Structure formats: C-alpha cells, structure tokens
XYZ file of C-alpha atoms in Angstrom:
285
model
C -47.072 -31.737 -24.164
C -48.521 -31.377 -27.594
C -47.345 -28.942 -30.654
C -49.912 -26.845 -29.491
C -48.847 -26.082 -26.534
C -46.149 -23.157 -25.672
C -42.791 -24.253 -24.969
C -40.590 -22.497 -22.882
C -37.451 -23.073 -24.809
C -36.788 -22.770 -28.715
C -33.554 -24.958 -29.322
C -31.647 -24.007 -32.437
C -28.979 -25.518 -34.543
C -27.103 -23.213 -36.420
C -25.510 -24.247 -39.272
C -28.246 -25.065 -42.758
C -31.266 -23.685 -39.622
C -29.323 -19.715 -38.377
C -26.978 -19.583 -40.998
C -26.821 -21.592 -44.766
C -25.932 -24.743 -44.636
C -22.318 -25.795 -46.071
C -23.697 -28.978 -47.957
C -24.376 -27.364 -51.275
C -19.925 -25.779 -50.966
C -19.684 -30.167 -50.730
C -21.774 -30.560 -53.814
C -20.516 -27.958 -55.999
C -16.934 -29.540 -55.302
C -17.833 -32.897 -55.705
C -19.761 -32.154 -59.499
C -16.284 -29.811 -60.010
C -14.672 -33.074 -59.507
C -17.048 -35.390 -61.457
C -17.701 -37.768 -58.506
C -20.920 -39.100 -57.640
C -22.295 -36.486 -55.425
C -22.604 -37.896 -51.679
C -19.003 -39.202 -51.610
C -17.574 -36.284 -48.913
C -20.519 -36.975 -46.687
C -20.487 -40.327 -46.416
C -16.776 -40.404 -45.879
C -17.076 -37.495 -43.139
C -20.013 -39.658 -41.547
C -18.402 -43.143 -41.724
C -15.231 -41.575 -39.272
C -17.550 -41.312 -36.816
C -16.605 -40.649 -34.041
C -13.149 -40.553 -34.114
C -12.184 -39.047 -37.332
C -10.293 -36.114 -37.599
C -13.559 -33.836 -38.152
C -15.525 -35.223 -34.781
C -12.417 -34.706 -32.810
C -12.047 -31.094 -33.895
C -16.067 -30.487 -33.203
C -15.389 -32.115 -29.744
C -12.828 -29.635 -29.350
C -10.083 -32.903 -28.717
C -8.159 -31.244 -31.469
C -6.929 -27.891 -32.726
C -7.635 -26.257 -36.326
C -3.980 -26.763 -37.814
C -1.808 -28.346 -40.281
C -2.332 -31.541 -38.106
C -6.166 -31.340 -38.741
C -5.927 -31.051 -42.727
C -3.462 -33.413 -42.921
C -6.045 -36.124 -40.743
C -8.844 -34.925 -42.591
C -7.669 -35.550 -45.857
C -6.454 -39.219 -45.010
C -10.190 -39.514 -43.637
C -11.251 -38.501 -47.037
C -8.682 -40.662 -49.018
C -9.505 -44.327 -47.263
C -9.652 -46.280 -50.812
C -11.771 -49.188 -48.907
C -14.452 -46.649 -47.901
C -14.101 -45.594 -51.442
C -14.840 -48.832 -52.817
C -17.705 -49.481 -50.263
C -19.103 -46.046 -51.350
C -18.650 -46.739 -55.502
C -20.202 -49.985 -54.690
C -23.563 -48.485 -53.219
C -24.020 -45.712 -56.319
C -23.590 -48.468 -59.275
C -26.169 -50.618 -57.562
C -28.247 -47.198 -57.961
C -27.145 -45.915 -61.221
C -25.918 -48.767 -63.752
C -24.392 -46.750 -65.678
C -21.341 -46.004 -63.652
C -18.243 -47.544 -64.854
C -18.016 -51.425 -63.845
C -14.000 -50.428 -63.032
C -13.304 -48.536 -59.467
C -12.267 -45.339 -60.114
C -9.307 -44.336 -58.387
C -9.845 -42.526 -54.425
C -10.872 -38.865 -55.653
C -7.797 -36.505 -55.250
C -9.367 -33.975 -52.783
C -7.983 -30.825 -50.968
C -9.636 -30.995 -47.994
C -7.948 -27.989 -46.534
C -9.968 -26.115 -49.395
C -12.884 -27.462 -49.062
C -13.063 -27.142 -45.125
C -12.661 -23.392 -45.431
C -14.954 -23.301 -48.284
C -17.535 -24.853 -46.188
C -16.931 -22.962 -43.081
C -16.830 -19.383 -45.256
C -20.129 -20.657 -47.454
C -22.269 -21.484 -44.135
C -21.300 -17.842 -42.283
C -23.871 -16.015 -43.961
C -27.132 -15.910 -41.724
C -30.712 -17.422 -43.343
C -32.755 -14.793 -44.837
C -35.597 -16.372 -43.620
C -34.309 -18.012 -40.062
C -32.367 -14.229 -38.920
C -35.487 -11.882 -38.806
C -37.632 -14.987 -37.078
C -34.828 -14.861 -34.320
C -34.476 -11.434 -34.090
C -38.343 -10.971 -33.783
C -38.298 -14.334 -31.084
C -35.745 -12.348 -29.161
C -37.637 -9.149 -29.006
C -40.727 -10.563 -28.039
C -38.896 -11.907 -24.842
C -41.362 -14.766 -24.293
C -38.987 -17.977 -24.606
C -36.247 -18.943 -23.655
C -33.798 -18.757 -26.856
C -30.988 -21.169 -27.155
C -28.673 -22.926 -29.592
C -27.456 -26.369 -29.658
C -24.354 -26.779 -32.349
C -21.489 -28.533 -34.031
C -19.128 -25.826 -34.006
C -15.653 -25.360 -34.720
C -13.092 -22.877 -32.630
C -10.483 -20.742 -35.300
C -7.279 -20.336 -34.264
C -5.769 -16.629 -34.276
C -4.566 -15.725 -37.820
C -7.440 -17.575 -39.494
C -10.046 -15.578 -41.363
C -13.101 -16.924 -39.356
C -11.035 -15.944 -35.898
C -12.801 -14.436 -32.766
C -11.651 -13.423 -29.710
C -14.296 -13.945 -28.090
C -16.380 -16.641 -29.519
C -19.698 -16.050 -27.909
C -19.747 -12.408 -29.436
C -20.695 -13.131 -32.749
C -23.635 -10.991 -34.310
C -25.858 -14.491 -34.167
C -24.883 -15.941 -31.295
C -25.207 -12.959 -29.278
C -29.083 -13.300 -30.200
C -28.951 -16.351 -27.572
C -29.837 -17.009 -23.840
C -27.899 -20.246 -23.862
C -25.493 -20.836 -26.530
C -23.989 -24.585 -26.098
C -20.592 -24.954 -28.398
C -19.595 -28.926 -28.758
C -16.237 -28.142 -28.839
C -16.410 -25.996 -25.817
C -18.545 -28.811 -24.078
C -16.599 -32.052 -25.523
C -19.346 -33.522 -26.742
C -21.353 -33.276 -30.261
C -24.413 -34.251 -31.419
C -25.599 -37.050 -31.964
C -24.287 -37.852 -28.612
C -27.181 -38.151 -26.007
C -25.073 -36.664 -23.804
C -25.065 -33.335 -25.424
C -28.561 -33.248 -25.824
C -29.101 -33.558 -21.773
C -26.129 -31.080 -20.953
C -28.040 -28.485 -22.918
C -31.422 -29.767 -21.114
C -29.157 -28.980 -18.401
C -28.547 -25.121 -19.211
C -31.585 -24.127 -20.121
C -32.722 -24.973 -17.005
C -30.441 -23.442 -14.738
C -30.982 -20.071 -17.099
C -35.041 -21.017 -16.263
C -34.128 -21.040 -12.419
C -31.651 -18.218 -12.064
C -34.298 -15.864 -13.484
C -37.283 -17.334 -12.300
C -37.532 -14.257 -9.596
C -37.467 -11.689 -12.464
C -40.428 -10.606 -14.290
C -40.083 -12.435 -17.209
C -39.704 -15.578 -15.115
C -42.074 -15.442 -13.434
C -44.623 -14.758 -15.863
C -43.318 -17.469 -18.195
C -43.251 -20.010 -15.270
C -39.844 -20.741 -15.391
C -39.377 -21.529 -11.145
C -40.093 -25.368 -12.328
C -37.359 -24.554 -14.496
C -37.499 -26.755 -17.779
C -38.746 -30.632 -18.693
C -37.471 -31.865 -21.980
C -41.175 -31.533 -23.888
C -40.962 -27.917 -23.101
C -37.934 -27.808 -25.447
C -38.785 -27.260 -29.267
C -35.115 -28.517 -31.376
C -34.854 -26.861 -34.903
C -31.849 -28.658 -36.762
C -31.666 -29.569 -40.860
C -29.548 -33.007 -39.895
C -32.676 -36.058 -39.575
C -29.687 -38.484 -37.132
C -29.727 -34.999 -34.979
C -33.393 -34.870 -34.632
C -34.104 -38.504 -33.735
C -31.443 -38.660 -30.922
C -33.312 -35.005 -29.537
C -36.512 -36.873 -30.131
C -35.311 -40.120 -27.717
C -34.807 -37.298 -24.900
C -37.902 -35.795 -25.097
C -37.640 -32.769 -26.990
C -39.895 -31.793 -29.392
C -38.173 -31.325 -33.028
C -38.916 -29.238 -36.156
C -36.986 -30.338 -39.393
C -35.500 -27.521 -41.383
C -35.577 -28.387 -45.148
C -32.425 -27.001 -47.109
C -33.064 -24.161 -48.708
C -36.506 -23.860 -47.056
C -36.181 -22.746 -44.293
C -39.251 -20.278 -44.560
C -41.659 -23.899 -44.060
C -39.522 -24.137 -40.174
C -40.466 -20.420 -39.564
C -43.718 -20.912 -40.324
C -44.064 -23.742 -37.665
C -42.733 -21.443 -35.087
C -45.705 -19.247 -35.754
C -48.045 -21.650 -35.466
C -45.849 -22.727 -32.145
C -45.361 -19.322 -30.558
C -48.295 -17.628 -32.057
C -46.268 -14.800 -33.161
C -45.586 -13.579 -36.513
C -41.867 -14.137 -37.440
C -41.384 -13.765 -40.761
C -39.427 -11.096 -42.565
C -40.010 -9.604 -45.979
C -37.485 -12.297 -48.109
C -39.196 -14.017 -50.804
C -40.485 -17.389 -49.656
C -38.632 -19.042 -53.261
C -37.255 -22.218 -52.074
C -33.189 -22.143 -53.064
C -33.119 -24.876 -54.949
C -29.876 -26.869 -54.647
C -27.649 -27.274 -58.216
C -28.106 -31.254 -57.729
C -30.623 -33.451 -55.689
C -28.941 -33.636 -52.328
C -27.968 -36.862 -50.348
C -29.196 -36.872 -46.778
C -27.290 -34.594 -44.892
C -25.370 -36.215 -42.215
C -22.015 -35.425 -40.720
C-alpha cells in the first residue's frame, strides 16, 4: 500500500510527536554544565537495554530512590566517558587533548526536568489529533516509551490511561505496562496486535463497517509518527508505514497527515519552527 492510500490506523508516539520532546531539558543542562552537548544521550543509549532507564520503561523497575541512584551510575561510567570525549575531539580539535573528569550530574534533576518539560502537548500535533478524533475515520492509537509515577510524585495518576491526551486514543500501548519498549520488534507486533482486535471487535458497528475494519488490520495499513529515526526503522522492518517528526517542527508531520487522510488538521499556531538553543545530536534513547 502506497502513501496515497488511506490507512486504517494512525500510530503515534508521544513524547517530541503529542507532547514536546524532553531533548532540548538534556541540552540546556548539558551547555549549563559546559559539556559537549550529546553526552546524556549517548550514555542513556549505550545502557541499552539493561540500564536503569530501559528497565524502568519496561516497567522491570519502580520510579524510586533505587532508580536515581542506577541512573546516575549509568550516567557516571568514566570508560563510556572516555569513549564519548574520544568521538567529539576527533570532531572538534579544539577540545582539550586531557580527559576531562566524568561530568558531575544529578540525574534525579534532570529526570524530572525532562519528564515535567515533555508534559506540555504540541501546539501543532494536539488540534491535528483532536480534529483526527472527531472525524472518526481511523483508527487512532499510540505506541510509547512511557514511564508509571509512583503516588506522591508530581506527575502521579491514578489512573494512567485518563490523561487529557491519552484519552484522545482507541488503543493506547504503555511499554511499561506491556514489558517491552521500542525498539524491540516485539512491541511493534503487540501493538499490530491491538489495533486489530479494536478493528474486529467493532467491525459490526457503523463505523466498522464502513471503514472495512472485519479484515481487521495488515501492518501497511498502519501509518507510525515518532521523532526517534532507530524507532522508525525497526516500525519500518514490520511493515508499517512511518512519518518522521522533526523537533520543533512538528507542523511539516501534520501536514503529511493531510495529504494522508485528506483532511485538514491544522490549528491556528504559527507554523515558526522552535528552533533548538544548540544544533541537536540525533535523538536516541
């Protein structure tokens, strides 16, 4: 199935796609510090999979003083550091020959700063949704890294699934509800998965039928919006189709679900790219 054909499922990510993305909180804290900017990321990504912040996304471990206290040995591991140094000289010269000691970071801190920074919804992405949702002609759901708050902690709720965005959602799949996060393949087919049983269970209704959802879903008739590149490649090997959000463009995504869904989505927010303080690393976590 081409791009110009309807899908029956759009497939969102939600944080830096629903909501703003947390990697500008990283670089503002890393140029605080006066490290070269990419060091958090690369330290985050290089865990993988079994640092402290995969676990927590795979829901293998719980948001406490545990957690910070993994986390910030993840972010502390001097040869990673030296690895890491190592890579930005050979791209800017005129770094300091001598290895600067690990960067002291709070990474308690910064992982609420992060998780606070990327709660606000995209002023471009939230009227698109809200106008997808109305129109009640696909299948809406999100695919995301998430994290579960414990009582007592600022970003806490009861119920998880109530949440002003992810209430906008047919099919909301949480990695660390699920155990699994993306990149994993395995995530990718489990929410294949759920949208299709949503497809079959209402395939008698109206809407269903209409939208031809009794032969329930096939992975090209998924469209996957995400900001990460890793993300989109492993959604690509399954089959789905993928849109790239660009940080702090989002506006250029919304305008390829028009051309998709043949609807107009956008609200009335300025299309002014938000340009990030310093040229971002890719995004990967």
């Amino acid at each position: 199935m081409g791009m110009d054909k309807k899908p029956k499922v759009l497939l969102f990510d939600i944080g830096g796609v629903c909501v703003v993305s947390p990697f500008q909180s990283i670089l503002d804290y890393e140029l605080s510090l006066g490290i070269p900017p990419g060091w958090i990321n690369y330290s985050i990504s290089k865990t993988a999979p079994h640092g402290f912040w995969h676990r927590l996304e795979r829901g293998e471990i719980r948001l406490d003083d545990a957690f910070y206290a993994g986390f910030n040995k993840d972010l502390h591991d001097p040869v990673r550091w030296e690895t890491f140094y190592k890579i930005q000289q050979s791209k800017d010269p005129s770094l300091p020959k001598e290895l600067p000691p690990v960067p002291n970071i709070d990474g308690k801190w910064l992982f609420n700063d992060m998780m606070t920074a990327s709660n606000a919804p995209d002023p471009w992405m939230q009227p698109a949704l809200k106008n997808l949702k109305a129109s009640g002609k696909f299948i809406l759901a999100a695919l995301s890294n998430t994290v579960i708050f414990p009582p007592g902690h600022a970003l806490h709720r009861e119920d998880f699934f109530s949440d002003p965005i992810r209430g906008l959602f047919d099919v909301f799949v949480s990695s660390a509800h699920v155990g699994l996060r993306k990149p994993d393949p395995k995530i990718y087919e489990y929410a294949l998965n759920e949208v299709d049983k949503y497809a079959k269970s209402h395939a008698t209704e109206e809407r269903g039928q209409s939208l031809g959802w009794q032969q329930g879903v096939k992975p090209d008739e998924v469209v996957f919006l995400d900001d990460i590149g890793e993300n989109l490649k492993a959604a690509k090997k399954v089959g789905f189709r993928t849109i790239k959000v660009p940080l702090g463009r989002a506006f250029e995504a919304v305008d390829e679900l028009e051309s998709i869904t043949g609807l107009k989505l956008a609200g009335d927010h300025p299309r002014i790219p938000i340009k990030p303080k310093l040229g971002a690393a890719n995004a990967k976590l």
